[in-house]
Each structure stands twice: as C-alpha cells, then as structure tokens.
Coordinates of C-alpha atoms in Angstrom, one line a residue:
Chain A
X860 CA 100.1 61.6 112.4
X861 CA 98.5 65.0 113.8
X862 CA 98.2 65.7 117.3
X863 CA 94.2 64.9 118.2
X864 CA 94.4 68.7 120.0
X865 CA 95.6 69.8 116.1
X866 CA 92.9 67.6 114.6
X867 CA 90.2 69.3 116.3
X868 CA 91.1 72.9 115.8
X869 CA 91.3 72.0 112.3
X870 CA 88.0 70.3 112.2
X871 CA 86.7 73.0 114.6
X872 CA 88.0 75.5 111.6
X873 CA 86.8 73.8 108.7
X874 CA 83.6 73.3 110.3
X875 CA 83.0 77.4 111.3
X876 CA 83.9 78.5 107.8
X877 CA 81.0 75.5 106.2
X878 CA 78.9 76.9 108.9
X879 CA 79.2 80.3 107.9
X880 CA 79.3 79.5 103.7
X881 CA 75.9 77.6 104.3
X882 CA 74.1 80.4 106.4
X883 CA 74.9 83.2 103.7
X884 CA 73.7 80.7 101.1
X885 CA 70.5 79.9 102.7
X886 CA 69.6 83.7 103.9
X887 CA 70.7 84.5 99.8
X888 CA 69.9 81.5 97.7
X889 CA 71.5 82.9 95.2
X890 CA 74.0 80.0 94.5
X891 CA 71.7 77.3 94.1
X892 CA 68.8 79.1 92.6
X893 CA 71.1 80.3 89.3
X894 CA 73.1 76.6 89.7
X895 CA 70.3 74.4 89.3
X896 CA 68.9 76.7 86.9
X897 CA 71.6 76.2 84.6
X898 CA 72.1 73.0 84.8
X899 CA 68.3 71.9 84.6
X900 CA 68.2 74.6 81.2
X901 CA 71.7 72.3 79.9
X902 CA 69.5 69.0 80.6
X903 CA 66.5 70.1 78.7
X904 CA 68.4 71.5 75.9
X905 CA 70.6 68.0 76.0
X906 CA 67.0 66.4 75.8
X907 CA 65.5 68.3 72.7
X908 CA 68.9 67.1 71.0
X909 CA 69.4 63.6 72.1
X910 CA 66.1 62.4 72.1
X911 CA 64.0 61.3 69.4
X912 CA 60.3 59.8 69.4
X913 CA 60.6 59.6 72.7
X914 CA 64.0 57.4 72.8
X915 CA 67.2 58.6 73.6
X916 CA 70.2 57.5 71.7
X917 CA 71.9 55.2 73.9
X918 CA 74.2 55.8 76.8
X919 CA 74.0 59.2 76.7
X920 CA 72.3 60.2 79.9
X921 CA 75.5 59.4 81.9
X922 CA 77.4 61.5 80.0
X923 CA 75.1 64.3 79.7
X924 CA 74.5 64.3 83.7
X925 CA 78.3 65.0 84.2
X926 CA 78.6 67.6 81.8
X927 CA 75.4 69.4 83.6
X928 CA 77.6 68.9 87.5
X929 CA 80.7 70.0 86.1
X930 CA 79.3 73.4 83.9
X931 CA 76.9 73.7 87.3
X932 CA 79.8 72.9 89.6
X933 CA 82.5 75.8 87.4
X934 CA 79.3 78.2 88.0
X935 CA 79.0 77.4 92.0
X936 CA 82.7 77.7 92.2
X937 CA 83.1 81.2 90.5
X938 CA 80.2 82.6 92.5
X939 CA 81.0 81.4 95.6
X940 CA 84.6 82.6 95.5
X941 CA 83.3 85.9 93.9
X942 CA 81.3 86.8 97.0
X943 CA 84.4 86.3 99.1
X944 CA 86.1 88.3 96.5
X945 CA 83.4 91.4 96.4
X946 CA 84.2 92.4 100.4
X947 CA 87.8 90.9 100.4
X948 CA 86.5 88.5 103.1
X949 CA 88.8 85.9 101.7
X950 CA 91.5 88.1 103.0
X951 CA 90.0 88.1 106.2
X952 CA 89.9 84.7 106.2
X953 CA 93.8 84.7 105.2
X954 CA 94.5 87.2 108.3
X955 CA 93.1 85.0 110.8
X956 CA 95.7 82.3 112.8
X957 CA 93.9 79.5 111.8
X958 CA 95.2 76.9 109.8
X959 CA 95.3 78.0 105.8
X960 CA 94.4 74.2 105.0
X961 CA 91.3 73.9 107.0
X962 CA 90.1 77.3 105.3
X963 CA 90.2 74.9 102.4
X964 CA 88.8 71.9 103.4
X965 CA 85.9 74.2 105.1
X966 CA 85.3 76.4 101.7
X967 CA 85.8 72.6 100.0
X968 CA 83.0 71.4 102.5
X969 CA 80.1 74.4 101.4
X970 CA 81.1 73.6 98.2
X971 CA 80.6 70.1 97.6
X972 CA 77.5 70.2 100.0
X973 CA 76.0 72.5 97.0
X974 CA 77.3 70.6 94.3
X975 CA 75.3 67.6 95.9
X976 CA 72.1 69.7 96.5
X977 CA 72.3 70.4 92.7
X978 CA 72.9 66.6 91.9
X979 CA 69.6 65.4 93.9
X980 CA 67.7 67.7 91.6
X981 CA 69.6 66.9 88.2
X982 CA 69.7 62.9 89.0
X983 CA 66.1 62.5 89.1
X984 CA 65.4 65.0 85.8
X985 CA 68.0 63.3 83.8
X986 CA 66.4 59.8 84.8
X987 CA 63.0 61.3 84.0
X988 CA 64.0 62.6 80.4
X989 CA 66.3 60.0 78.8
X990 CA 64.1 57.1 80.6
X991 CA 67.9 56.6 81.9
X992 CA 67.7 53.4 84.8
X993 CA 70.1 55.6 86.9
X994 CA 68.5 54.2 90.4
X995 CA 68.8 50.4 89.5
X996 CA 71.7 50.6 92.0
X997 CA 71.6 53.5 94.2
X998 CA 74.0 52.8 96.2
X999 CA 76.7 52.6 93.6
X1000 CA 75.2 55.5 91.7
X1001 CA 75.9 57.7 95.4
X1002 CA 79.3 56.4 95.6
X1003 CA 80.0 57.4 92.0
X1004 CA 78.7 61.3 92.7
X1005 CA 80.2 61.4 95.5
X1006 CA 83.6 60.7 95.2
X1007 CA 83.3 62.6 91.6
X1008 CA 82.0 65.7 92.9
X1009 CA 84.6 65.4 95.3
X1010 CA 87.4 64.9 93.2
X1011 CA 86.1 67.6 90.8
X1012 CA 85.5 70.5 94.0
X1013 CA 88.8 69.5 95.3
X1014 CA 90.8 71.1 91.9
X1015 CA 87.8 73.1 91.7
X1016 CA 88.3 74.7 95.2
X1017 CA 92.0 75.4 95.0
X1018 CA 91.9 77.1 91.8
X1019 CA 88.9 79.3 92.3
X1020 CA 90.4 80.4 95.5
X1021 CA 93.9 81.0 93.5
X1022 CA 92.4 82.7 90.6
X1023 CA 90.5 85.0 93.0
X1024 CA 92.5 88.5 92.9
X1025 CA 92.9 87.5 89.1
X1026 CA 91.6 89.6 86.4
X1027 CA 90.3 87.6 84.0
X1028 CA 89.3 84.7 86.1
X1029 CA 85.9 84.0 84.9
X1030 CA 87.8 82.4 81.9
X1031 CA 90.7 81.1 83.4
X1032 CA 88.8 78.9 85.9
X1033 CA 87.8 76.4 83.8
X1034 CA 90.7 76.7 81.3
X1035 CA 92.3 75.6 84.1
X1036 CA 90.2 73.4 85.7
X1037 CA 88.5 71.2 82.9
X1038 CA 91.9 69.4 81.7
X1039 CA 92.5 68.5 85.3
X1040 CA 89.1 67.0 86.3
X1041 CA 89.2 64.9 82.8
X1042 CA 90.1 62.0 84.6
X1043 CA 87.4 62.6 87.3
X1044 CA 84.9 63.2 84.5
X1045 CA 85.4 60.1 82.3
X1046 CA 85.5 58.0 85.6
X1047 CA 82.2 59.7 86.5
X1048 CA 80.4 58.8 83.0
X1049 CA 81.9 55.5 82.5
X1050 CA 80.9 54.5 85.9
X1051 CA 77.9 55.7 86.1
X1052 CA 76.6 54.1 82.8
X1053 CA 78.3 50.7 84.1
X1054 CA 76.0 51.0 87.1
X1055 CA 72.6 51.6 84.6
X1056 CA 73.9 48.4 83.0
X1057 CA 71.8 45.2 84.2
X1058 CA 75.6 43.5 85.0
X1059 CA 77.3 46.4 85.7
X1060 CA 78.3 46.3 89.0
X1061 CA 81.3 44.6 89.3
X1062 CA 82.7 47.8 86.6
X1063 CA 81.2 50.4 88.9
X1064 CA 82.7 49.1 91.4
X1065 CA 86.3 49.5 90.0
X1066 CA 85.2 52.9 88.8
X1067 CA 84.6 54.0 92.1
X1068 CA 87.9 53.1 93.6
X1069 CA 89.2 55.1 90.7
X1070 CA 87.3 58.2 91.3
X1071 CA 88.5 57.7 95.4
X1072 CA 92.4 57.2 93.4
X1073 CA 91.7 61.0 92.4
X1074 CA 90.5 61.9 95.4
X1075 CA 92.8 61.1 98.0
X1076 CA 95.7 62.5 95.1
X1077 CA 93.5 65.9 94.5
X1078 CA 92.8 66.4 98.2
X1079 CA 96.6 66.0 99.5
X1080 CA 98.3 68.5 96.6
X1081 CA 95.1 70.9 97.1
X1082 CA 95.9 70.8 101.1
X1083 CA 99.3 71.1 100.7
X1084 CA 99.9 74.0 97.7
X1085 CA 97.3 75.5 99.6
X1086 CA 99.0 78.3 101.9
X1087 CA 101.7 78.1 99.4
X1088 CA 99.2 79.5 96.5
X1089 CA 97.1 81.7 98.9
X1090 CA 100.5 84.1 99.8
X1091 CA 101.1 86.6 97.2
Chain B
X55 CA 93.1 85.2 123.6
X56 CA 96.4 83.5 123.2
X57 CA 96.1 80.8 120.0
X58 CA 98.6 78.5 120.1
X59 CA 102.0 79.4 121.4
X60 CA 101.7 82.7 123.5
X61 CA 103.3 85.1 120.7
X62 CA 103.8 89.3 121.3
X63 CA 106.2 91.9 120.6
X64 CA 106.4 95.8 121.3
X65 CA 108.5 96.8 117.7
X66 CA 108.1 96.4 113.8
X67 CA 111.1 96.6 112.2
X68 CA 111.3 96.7 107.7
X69 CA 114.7 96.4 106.7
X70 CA 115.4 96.9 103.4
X71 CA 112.1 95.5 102.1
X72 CA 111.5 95.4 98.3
X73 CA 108.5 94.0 96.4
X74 CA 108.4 93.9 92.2
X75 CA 105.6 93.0 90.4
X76 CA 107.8 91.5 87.0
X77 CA 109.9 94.8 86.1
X78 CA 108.0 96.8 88.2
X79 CA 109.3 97.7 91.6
X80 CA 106.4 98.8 94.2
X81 CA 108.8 99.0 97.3
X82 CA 112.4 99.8 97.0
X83 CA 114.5 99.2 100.2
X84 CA 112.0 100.5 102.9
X85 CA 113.4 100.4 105.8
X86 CA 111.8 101.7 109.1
X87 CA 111.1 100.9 112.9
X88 CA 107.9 101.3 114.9
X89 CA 107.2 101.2 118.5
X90 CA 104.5 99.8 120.6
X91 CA 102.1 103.1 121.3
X92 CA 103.0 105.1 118.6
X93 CA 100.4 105.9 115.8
X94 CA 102.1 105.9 112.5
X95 CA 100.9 107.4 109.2
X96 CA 101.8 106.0 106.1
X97 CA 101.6 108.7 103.2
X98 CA 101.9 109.0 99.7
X99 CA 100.4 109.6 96.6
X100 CA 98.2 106.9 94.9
X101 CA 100.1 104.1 93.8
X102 CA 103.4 104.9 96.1
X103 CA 103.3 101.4 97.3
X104 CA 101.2 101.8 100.7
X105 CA 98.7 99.3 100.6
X106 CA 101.4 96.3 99.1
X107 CA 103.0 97.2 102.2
X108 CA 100.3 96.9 104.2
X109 CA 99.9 93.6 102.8
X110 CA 103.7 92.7 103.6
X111 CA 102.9 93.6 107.3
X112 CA 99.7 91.7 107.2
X113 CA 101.7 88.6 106.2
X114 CA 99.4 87.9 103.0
X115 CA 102.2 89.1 100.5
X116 CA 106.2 88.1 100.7
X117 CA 108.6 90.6 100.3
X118 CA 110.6 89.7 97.3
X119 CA 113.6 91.2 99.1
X120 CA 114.7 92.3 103.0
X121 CA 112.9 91.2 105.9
X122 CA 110.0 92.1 108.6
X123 CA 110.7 91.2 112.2
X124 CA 107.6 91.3 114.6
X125 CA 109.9 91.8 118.0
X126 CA 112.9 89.4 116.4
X127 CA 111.1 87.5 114.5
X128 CA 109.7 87.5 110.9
X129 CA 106.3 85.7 110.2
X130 CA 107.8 82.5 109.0
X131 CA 109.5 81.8 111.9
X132 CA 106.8 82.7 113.8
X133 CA 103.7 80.9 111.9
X134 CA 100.4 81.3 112.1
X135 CA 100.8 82.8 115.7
X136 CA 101.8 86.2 114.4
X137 CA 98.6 86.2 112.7
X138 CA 96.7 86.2 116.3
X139 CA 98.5 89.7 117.0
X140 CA 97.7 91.4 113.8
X141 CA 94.6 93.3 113.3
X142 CA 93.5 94.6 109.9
X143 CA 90.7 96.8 108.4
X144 CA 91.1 97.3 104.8
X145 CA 89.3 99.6 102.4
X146 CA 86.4 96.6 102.0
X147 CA 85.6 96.0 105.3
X148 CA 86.1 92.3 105.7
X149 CA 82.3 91.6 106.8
X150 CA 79.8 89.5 105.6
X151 CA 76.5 91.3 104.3
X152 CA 74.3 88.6 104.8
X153 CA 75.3 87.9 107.9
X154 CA 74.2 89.8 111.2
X155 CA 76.1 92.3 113.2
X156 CA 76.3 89.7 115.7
X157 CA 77.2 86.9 113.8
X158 CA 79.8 88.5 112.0
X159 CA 81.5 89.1 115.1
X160 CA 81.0 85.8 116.8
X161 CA 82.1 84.2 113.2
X162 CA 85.6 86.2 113.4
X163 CA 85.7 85.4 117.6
X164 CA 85.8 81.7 117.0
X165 CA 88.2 82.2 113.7
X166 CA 90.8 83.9 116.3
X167 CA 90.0 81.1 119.4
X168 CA 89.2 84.9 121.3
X169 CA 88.4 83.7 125.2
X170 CA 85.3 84.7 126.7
X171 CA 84.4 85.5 122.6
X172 CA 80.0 86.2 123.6
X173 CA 81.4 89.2 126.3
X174 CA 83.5 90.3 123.7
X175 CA 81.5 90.6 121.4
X176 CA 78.5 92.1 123.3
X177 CA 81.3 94.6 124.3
X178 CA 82.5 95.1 120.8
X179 CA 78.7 96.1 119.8
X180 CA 78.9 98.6 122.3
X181 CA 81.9 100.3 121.2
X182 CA 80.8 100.3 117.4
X183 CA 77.4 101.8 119.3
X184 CA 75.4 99.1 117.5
X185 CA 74.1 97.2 120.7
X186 CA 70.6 97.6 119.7
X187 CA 71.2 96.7 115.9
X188 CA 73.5 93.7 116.4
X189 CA 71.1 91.2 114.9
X190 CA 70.5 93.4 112.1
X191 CA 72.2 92.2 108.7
X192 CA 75.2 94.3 108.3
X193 CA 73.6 94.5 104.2
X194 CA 71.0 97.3 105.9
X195 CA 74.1 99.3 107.5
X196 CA 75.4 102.4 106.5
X197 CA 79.0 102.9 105.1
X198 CA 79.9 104.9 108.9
X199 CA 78.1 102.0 110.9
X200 CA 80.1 99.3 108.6
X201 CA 83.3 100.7 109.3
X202 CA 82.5 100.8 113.1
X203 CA 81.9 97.0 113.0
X204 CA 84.4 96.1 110.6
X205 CA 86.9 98.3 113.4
X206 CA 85.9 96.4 116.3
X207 CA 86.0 93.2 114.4
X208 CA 89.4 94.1 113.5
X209 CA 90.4 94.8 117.5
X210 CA 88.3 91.6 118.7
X211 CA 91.0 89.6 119.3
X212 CA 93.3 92.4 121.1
X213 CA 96.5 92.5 118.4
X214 CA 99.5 94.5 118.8
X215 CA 99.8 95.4 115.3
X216 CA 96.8 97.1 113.9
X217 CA 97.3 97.9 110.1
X218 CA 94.0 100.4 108.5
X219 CA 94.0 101.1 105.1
X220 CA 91.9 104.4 104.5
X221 CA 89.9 103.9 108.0
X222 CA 88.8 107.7 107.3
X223 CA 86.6 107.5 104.0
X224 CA 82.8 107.7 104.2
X225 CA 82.6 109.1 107.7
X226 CA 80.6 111.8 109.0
X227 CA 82.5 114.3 111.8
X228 CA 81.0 112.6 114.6
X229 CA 82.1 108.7 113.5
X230 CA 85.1 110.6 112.5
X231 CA 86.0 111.5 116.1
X232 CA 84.9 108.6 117.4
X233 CA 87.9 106.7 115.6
X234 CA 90.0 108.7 116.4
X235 CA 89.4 108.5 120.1
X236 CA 89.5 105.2 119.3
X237 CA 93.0 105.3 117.9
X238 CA 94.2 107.6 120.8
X239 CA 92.7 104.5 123.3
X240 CA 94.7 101.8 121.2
X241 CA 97.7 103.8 121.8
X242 CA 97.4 104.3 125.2
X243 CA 97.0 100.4 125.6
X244 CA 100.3 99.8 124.0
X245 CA 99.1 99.1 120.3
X246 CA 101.3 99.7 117.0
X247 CA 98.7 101.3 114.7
X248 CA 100.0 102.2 111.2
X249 CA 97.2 103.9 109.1
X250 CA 97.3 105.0 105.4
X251 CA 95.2 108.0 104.8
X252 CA 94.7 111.0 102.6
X253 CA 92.8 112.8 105.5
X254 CA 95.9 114.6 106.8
X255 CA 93.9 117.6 108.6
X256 CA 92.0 114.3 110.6
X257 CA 95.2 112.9 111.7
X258 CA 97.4 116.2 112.2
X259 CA 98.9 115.9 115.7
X260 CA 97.5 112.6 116.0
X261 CA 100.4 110.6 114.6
X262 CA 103.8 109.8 116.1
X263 CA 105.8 109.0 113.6
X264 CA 105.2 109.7 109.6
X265 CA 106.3 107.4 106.6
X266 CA 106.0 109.0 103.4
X267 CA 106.4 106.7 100.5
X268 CA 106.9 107.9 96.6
X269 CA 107.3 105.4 94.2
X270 CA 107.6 102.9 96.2
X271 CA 110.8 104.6 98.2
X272 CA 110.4 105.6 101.8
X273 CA 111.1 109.7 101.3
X274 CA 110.0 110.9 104.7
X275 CA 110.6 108.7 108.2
X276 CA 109.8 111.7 110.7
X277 CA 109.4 111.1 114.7
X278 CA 106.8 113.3 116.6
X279 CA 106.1 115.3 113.7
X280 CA 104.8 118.9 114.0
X281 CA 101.4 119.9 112.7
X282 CA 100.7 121.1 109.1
X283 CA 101.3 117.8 107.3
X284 CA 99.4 119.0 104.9
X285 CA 101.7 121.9 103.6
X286 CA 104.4 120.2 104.4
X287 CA 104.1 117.0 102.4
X288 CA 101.8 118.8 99.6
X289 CA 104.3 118.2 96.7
X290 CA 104.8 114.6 97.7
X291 CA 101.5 113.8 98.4
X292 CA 99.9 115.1 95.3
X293 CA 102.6 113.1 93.1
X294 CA 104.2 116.5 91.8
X295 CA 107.7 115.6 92.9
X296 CA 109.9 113.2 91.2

C-alpha cells in the first residue's frame, strides 16, 4: 500500500495537470464545441435512419447513444493529445520529476470530465428522438456511463498518449482502440437498454459490476505500461 | 527545490552510447565528459544525431547501447529525482498558448514541487523582462518573448543539467545577447549547459568544450576551443565530409 505522503503528491499531480487540461479547455472550447457537435450530427443522422412515423425500431437508442460517446470520445482523445502534441508540452510534462502515472490519471481525469460533459448533452437528445425511457432509473443509467466512459478513456488515454509522436496516428487510434473497448461497449448498450426495460434492474445491475470488472483491469495495465510506453 | 531524495552531480559522462532506429543507427559509440560550468556546444549537420541525444540526456529516450551517468549514476538508478535537476528548452517551447505568462510558470513551479514557487516566479517574469505582461496569454507573444519564458521556465527549478535545442532561432540581437548573458550567468553558478546550434558566430568564444557529431559519430570532442568555429568546422557542419 502507498505511503499517504506518496498518495498525496500523486493526487496533488494528477490534480494540477486536470486543473491545467480544464482551464485551456474552457479559455478555447474548442474540444467540446466540435465533440458535441459530432456526436449530436451522428444522433440526428441515427434518427432520420432509425425512425419511422415517429417510432423508432426498438432497442436501438442504447446502442446508438454508445456509438455517438465512443466516435465523440476517439475525437476528444485525438484533439486533446494533439494540442499537447503541437508545442511538445507532453514532453514537458515527461521532463518534470513527477510521477509518469499520475500524468496519466490527471490527463485520464480532463478527459473523462469531457466525455461526461458530452454525455449530459447526448443522453437527453437521444431520449428526446427515439422517445427512448433512458431516465426511468437514473441512477443506474449514471452508474452505466460512468463506469463505461471510464473504462473506454482509460484504453483511450494510454493509447492516445502512446500514439502521440506517431505519424499516422489519426488512424491508428481507434484501429487500436475500438477492438479493446468492445467489451466496454457491449457492456454499455446491453446495460443501458436493461435499465430502459420496466424489470430491468436486477440486469443493469450485473452490467455495471461488469463495466467496473473493465475498469479496475484497464486502469491498473494503463498505470502500470504507462512510463514503460511514454520512454522512447 | 529538492523533490524527493536530495539528488545533484557536477559531471555528465556518455560512454559508448548508441541509439538505432531498426537498421538505422543515429548515435554510434558517443562517448564524452562534461563538467559543471562549462558551456558545451553540440554541432553537426542536420540529422547527425543531436537532438536524439538530447533526448537521451533528457531521460525521455533509452540508449539502445552504453550508458549516461549523472555524477555515478544513470537515470534509472536515480528515478524520477534526476528529472528535478534537468532543465530543457526544445525547439517548441514547452508552453501553453492558452495559458497566461503567469500561469504557465506557476503550472510548471508546482509540477517541479519548486519552494517559494510565487517569488520565483515573479522573479522569473523579471528576467524574461515580462513582469508587466505576465497575465497576458503567451498565444499574443512574440517568437523572442516566448523563448524568454519558455528559458526561464526551463531554469525555474534551478537544474544542473540544462539541455537547449536551437535556443538561438527567431531572436533579434538584443534577445540574442540577453541569452547569452544568460548562459554566461548559468555558468558562473555551476550549471552544465549543452546547447545545439547552427549560430556558431553567436556562440564563438562562448563555449568550453565543442562536440561535433556526423552521422551519428562524435568527430570533434575539443576543450576550450579557439574562435573561428565557423571555418574550422565548415566541411563538417555543412555535411560535405564523409
């Protein structure tokens, strides 16, 4: 078990680099502006498809809600590690004596705390255009995000930050990244349509502790490959 | 400013360090020793090999053969400790556009657990001469007042080992000078500062020692060298010799 000193300086880390990630975001807006543009323009296109005289086919707004968070989430990923990228702050970030993993979990934390902003404008437009019940039990329904958007940022994190130096990155992230987060995915839709169901609960429930399986396994390799993957 | 285990040395030593990329070698068996003070210029043509070892130094690449000792020890041994007495400025300048002057500093202060990190970075402004601009996005600064910050955020947190990659390009005269007053104070205080550049009549009688790579081979290791680098080191520099 780490020291509580250790703790700290790696909360103290994590915390400064969030910090930073959400000040540039906010003075910029860049991020979530083209984010939630993109995946609101996926969710209407989805719509036109998918629903006909005003009824959608069924079962498909769970789906179609974690297609929209994981495009949205690849696109918040790339852009987020491209601006590190563009000054070579990343290296920066890689010079400094703090601890490699809480680098992580602080580019992990901006991250998901976008991902999320994105979700509580997608959750409400998805329920709004396939007449989808997603708030019959919102506490389940916040569970299921967020331990999905976690698992998903985890891998999502750790790669981008891998694939930043390479070359053709733009298509290797979620070449990479998609197989990986299947599991995350199919947890997400599955358990997200068991909580729309009228005795879904019970199967939500299980899905959850699945999607917090994947997180607890994502988040220790990520933590640990790390420093490993950041030194050329 | 120590962060964690008090950590310092007074030489560099490569021994025999290579580097391939696949086939492609970029360092082959440097080997070379610098000394607290001394002002070292690492030459050579684009492509030599300068900036990967740069990186070796800055403990962001491996070498894939030989070994770096900070004092006696190399970077693993010593952890992320050696990182608290390295200082680096590369060609981007490692600052944050959207962020202030100010903030950029106080981000990097906290990053290196720097003591008394607000007077240091009120006197940092003041070097870089941006005391009145320091809550000015660093977005609205010119290439010369970038390069002043992105200098003093380098030195914020008083390393031993200050590695600049092209610290030179885009400066008028004047900033010019300035950095290399600045260098010449560095030196006095006992800093290591190995500097890449092309600007040979900037830094001619400035350095103490000068490495000249080619092809990723250390060519030239020359103590106090004399002046007129520039005709000395012509064929080497402009890649004619091989």
């Amino acid at each position: 078990m780490a020291a509580p000193g250790t703790l700290r300086r790696f909360l103290a880390t994590a915390w400064l680099i969030t910090r930073k990630d959400i000040t540039v975001e906010w003075r910029s807006r860049e991020i979530i502006y083209t984010t939630v543009f993109f995946a609101a323009s996926c969710i209407l296109v989805f719509a036109f498809g998918f629903v006909k005289d005003g009824r959608p086919i069924d079962d498909v707004a769970s789906a179609i809600l974690w297609i929209a968070i994981a495009f949205s989430g690849t696109l918040a990923l790339g852009r987020t590690f491209e601006r590190e990228r563009y000054n070579e702050t990343l290296q920066a970030l890689m010079l400094a004596p703090a601890d490699r993993p809480a680098i992580y979990a602080g580019k992990l934390a901006g991250i998901l705390l976008l991902m999320l902003a994105v979700e509580a404008v997608l959750v409400p437009l998805v329920a709004l255009l396939f007449q989808a019940p997603l708030f019959r039990q919102p506490v389940l329904l916040v569970a299921l995000l967020g331990s999905g958007t976690l698992g998903y940022a985890a891998v999502g994190t750790l790669f981008a930050a891998m694939l930043v130096r390479a070359r053709s990155r733009d298509v290797l992230l979620p070449v990479l990244l998609y197989p990986i987060t299947i599991p995350v995915i199919i947890a997400g839709v599955r358990g997200t349509a068991a909580a729309m169901a009228p005795d879904g609960g019970e199967m939500a429930r299980a899905w959850v502790s699945m999607l917090v399986f994947f997180d607890v396994v994502f988040l220790t390799l990520s933590l640990w490959t790390f420093e490993a993957v950041m030194t050329e | 400013m120590p962060v964690r285990a008090p950590f310092d040395f007074t030489t560099l030593t490569v021994t025999d360090v290579s580097r391939h990329f696949g086939r492609r070698k970029a360092l082959n068996r440097v080997t070379f020793t610098c000394e607290a003070g001394h002002i070292i210029g690492l030459l050579g043509p684009n492509g030599a090999g300068k900036s990967t070892l740069l990186s070796i130094l800055a403990t962001l690449a491996s070498p894939t053969l030989g070994v770096v000792r900070y004092g006696g020890t190399t970077a693993r041994e010593a952890g992320p400790a050696i990182r608290a007495r390295l200082g680096a400025l590369g060609h981007d300048l490692y600052l944050y556009p959207e962020l202030t002057a100010r903030e950029n500093l106080r981000f990097f202060a906290r990053l290196y657990e720097v003591d008394d990190a607000a007077g240091r970075v009120e006197a940092a402004l003041t070097r870089a001469g941006l005391a009145d601009r320091g809550d000015d996005l660093v977005s609205g600064f010119s290439r010369g007042m970038r390069q002043k910050l992105a200098l003093e955020r380098a030195l914020l947190h008083g390393p031993r080992l200050v590695l600049l990659d092209e610290p030179f390009t885009g400066l008028d005269d004047a900033a010019t000078q300035a950095l290399v007053a600045r260098l010449v104070a560095l030196k006095q205080e006992g800093v290591i500062v190995l500097l890449t550049t092309h600007d040979l009549d900037v830094v001619d009688g400035l350095l103490d020692q000068v490495l000249v790579l080619q092809n990723g081979r250390l060519v030239t290791d020359e103590r106090q060298p004399a002046t007129g680098l520039r005709a000395r080191f012509r064929r080497v520099l402009a890649g004619e010799a091989r």
